[in-house]
Structure formats: C-alpha cells, structure tokens
Short mmCIF file of C-alpha atoms and ligand atoms in Angstrom, two decimals:
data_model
loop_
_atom_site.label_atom_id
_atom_site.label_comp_id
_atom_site.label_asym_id
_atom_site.label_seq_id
_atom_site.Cartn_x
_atom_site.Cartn_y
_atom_site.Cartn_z
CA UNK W 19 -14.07 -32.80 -2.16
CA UNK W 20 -12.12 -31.69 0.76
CA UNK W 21 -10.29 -28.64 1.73
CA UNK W 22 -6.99 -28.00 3.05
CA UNK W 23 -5.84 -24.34 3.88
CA UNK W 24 -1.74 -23.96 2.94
CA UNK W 25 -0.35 -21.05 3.98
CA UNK W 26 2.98 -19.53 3.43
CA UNK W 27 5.02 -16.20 4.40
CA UNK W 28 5.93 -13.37 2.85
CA UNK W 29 9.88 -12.47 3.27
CA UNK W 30 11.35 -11.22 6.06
CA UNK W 31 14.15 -9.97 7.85
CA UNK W 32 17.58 -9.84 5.10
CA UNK W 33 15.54 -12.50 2.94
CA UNK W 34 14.60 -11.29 -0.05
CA UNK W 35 12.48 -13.93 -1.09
CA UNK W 36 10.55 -16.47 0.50
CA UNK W 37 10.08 -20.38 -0.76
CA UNK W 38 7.11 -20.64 0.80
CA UNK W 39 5.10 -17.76 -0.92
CA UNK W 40 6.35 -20.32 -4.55
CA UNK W 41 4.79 -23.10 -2.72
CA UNK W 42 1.66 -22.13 -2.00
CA UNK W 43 1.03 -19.90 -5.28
CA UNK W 44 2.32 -23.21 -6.84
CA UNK W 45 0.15 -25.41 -5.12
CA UNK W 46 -2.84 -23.16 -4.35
CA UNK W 47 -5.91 -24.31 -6.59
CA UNK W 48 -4.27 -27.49 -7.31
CA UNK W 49 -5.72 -30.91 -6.19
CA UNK W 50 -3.82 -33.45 -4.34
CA UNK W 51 -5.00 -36.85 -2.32
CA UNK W 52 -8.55 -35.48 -3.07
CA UNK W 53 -7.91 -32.20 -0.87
CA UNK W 54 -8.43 -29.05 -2.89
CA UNK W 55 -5.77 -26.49 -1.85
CA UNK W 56 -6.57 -22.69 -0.95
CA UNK W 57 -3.24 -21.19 -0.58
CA UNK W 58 -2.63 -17.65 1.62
CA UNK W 59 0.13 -15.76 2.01
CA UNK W 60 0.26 -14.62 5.78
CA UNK W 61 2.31 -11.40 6.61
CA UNK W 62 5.25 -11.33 9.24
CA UNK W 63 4.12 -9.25 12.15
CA UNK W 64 2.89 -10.36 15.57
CA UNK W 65 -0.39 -8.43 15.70
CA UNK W 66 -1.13 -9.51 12.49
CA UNK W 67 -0.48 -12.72 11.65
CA UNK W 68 -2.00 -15.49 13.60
CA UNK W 69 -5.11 -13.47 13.32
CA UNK W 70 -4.76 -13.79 9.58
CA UNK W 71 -4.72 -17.66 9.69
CA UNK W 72 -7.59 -17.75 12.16
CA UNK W 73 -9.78 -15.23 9.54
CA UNK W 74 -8.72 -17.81 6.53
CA UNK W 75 -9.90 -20.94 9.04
CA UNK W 76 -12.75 -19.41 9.23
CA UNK W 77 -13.48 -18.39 5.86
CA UNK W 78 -12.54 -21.46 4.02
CA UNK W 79 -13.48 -23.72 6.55
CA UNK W 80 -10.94 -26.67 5.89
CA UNK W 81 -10.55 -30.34 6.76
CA UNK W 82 -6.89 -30.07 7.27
CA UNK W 83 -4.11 -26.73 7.87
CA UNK W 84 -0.97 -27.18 6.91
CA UNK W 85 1.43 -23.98 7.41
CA UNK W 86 4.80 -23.21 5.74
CA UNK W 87 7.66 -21.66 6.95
CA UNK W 88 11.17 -21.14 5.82
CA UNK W 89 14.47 -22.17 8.34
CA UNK W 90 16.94 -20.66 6.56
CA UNK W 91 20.06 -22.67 7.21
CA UNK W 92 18.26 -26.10 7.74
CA UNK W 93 19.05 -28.87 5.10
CA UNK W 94 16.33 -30.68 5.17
CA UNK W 95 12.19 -30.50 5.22
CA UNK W 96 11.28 -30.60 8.78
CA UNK W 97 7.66 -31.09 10.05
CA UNK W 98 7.26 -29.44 13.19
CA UNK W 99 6.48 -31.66 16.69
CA UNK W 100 5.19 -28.48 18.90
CA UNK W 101 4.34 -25.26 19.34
CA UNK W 102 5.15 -23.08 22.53
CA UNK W 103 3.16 -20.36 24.47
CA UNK W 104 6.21 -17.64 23.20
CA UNK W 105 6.89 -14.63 21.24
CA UNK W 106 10.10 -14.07 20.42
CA UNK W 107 13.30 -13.17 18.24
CA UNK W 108 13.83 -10.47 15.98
CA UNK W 109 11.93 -7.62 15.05
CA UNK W 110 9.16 -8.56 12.80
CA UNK W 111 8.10 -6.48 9.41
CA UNK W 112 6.07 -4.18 11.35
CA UNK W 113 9.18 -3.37 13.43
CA UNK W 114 8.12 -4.94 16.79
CA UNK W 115 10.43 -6.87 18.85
CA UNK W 116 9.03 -9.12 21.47
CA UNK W 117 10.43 -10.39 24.58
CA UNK W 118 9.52 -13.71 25.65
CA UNK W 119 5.42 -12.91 26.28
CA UNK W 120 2.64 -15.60 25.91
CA UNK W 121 0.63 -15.67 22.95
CA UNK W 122 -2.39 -16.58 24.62
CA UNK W 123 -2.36 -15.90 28.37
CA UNK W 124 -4.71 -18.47 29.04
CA UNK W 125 -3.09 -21.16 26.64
CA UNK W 126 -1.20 -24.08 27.34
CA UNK W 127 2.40 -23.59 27.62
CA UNK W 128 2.79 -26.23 24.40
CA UNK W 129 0.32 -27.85 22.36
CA UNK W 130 1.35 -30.73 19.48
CA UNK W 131 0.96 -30.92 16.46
CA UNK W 132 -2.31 -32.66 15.17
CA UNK W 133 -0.18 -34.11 11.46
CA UNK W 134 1.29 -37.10 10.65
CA UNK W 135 4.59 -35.59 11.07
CA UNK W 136 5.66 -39.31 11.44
CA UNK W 137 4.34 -40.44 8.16
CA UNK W 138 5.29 -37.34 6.36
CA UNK W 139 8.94 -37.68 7.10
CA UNK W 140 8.94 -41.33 5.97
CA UNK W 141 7.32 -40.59 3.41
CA UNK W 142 9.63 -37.65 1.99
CA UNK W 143 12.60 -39.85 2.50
CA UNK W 144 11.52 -42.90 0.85
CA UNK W 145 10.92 -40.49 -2.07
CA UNK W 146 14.29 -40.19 -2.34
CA UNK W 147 13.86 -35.73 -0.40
CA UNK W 148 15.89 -35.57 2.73
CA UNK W 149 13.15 -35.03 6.26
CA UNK W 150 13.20 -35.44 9.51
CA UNK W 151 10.79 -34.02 12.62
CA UNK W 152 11.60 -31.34 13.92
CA UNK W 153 11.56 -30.44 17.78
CA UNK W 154 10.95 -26.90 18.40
CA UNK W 155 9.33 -24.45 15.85
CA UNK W 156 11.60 -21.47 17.34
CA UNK W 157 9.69 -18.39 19.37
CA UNK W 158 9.25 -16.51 15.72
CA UNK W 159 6.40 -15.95 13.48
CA UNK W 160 6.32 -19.80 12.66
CA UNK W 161 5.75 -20.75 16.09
CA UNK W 162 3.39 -18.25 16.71
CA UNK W 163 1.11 -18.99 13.98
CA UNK W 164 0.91 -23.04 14.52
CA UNK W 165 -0.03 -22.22 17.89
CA UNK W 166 -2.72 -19.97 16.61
CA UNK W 167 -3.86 -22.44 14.59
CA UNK W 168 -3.41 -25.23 17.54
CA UNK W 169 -5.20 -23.02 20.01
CA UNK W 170 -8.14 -22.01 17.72
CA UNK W 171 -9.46 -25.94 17.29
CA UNK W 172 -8.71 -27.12 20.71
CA UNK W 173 -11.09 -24.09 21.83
CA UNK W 174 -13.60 -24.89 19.13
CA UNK W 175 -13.31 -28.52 19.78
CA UNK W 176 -12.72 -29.07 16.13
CA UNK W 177 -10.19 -32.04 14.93
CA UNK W 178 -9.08 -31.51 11.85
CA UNK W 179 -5.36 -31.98 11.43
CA UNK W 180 -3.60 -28.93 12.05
CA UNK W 181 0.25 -28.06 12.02
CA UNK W 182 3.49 -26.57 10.51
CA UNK W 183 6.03 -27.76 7.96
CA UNK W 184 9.70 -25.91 7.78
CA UNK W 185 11.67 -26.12 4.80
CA UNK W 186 15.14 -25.07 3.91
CA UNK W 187 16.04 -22.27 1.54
CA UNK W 188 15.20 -22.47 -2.29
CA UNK W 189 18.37 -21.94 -4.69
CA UNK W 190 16.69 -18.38 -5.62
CA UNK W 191 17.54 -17.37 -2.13
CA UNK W 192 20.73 -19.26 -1.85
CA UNK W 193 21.84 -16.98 -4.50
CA UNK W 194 20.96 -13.84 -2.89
CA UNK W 195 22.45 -15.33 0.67
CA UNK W 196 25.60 -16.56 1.41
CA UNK W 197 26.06 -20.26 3.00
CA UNK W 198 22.63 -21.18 2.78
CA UNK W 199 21.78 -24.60 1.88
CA UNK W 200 19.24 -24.97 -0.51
CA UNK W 201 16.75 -27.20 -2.55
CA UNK W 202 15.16 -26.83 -5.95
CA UNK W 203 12.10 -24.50 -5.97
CA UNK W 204 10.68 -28.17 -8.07
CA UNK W 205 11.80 -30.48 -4.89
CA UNK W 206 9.94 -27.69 -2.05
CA UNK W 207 7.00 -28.09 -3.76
CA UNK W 208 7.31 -31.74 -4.21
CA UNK W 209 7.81 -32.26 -1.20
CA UNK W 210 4.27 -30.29 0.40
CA UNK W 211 2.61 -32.50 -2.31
CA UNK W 212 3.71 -35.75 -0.92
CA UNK W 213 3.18 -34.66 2.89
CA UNK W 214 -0.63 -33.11 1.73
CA UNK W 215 -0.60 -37.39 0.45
CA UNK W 216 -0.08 -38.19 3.65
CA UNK W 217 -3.37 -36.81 5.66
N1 LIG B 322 9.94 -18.26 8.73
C1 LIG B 322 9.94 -17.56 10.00
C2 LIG B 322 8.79 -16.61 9.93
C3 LIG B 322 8.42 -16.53 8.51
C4 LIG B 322 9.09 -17.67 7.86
O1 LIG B 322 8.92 -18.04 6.68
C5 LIG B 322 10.00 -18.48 11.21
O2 LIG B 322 10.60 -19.57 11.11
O3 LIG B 322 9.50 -18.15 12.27
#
C-alpha cells in the first residue's frame, strides 16, 4: 500500500484553534484511494518548521505530501499553484518576525506545485464543496513549508507529488472569531478525502 504524509498546523497568531490539526488527527491512520495516511502536526515557527516536514519525509518516506493550512477569511478550499523563495508576515509562535529573506539562498525564486490542483478543484466542486486554485500561498508559514517540501525533491530528484491545500475556517473557530467564514469540521475533512482521491 502506499503512503501519503498529511500534515497540518498547530494554531497561531489570535486563533485559538486550528482546522487543520482536526483534519489530519481525523484522517491520520485512515485509508483512502489505497494511500495510507500518516498525519503530523507541524509547529508555527520559521526555524522550526520546514525542517519538521523534511524530518517526517524522511522518516515515513511517502509516495505523495499533501500539506494543510488554514486562510482564515477564505470561503472556499483552495489548492495552492506556487510557492515563493520568501519569509514573511507576522511574528510566528516562537516570536520571530521576518522581513522578506529567502528561504533557501540558493533556491529558485518559485517552484509549482507537483498536485493535481486542477483535478482536485473539479473534483471538490462537482461534489457539491465550493474550490478553486489558488495563486499565491502568502510569505507565512504555509508558503514556507510547501517550498520546503518543493525544494527537498527537486534536490533529491524524487517525483512524488508534493504540495499545499488551504482551507477556510471551521465553525469551532468561527465561533471564537468574528466575521470568519466557515465550513463544517465534517465538510474540511471531506474535502482532503476527495483531493487524497485525486492523486
Ligand atoms: N496557516 C498559516 C500558517 C499556519 C496555518 O495554518 C499560513 O497560511 O501561512
């Protein structure tokens, strides 16, 4: 059987809780479209946590990465295009704020995703859960760790899919947060099942 690493975040900035982290302990150990599914929780902190995806890659050796992360204020489940060469944004839990550096000085300044973002998207729409692609990944933590993950198979000349997957706020957060729109915890999940169908 084949193995696909999930990975989700823990929360982060003023969000008390983070969708993702239900995803993947929902998901995690479950099997779907023959893909077994080892689910980690990565923390939010530049020194830490594209290193922590790498370590996981290389423990669990997968056939496919798939990483989630939440976009608070997006409606719909977004599959991301690209990741840039940039850390940015906010402080992160650790309490470091970057400014614009490179995440890899010798990387590329973008590298795309290696999903079916295409057929994920139709495919989450014709099941009736509202998707579309999604252009930039942002300078955060999200970017930062699909371009770990981009970076670490184009140097190991490995081709297993590899990419990121936003999704909007869960109603457990939408409570906590004002004018956030938000999906059932039920419908997140569903919806990583039926884009795992698609690789
Ligand atoms: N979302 C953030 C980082 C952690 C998460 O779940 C982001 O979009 O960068």
């Amino acid at each position: 059987m084949k193995k696909l690493l999930l990975t989700g975040f823990e929360p982060f900035l003023d969000y008390p809780v983070n969708p993702t982290m239900e995803v993947v302990k929902s998901l995690s150990g479950t099997v779907v479209n023959d893909y077994l599914i080892h689910g980690e929780i990565l923390t939010v902190d530049f020194s830490k946590s594209g290193e922590q995806l790498l370590e996981a890659i290389e423990d669990v050796k997968p056939d496919a990465v798939i990483s989630l992360g939440l976009a608070g204020g997006r409606h719909k489940v977004t599959p991301e295009r690209i990741a840039i060469n940039c850390n940015d944004g906010p402080e992160d839990n650790n309490g470091w704020k970057p400014n614009g550096e490179k995440i890899f000085p010798d990387g590329k300044d973008g590298m795309f995703t290696t999903l079916p973002i295409d057929q994920m998207a139709e495919r989450l729409k014709e099941s009736g859960l509202p998707a579309e692609i999604s252009n930039t990944a942002g300078t955060y933590l999200c970017n930062n760790v699909m371009y770990h993950g981009l970076y670490y198979m184009r140097k190991n000349e490995l081709t297993i899919p590899s990419g990121f997957i936003h999704i909007p706020a869960s109603h457990a957060l939408a409570i906590e947060q004002r004018k956030l729109p938000s999906w059932s915890q039920e419908d997140l999940n569903r919806a990583v099942e039926l884009c795992v169908e698609c690789l």
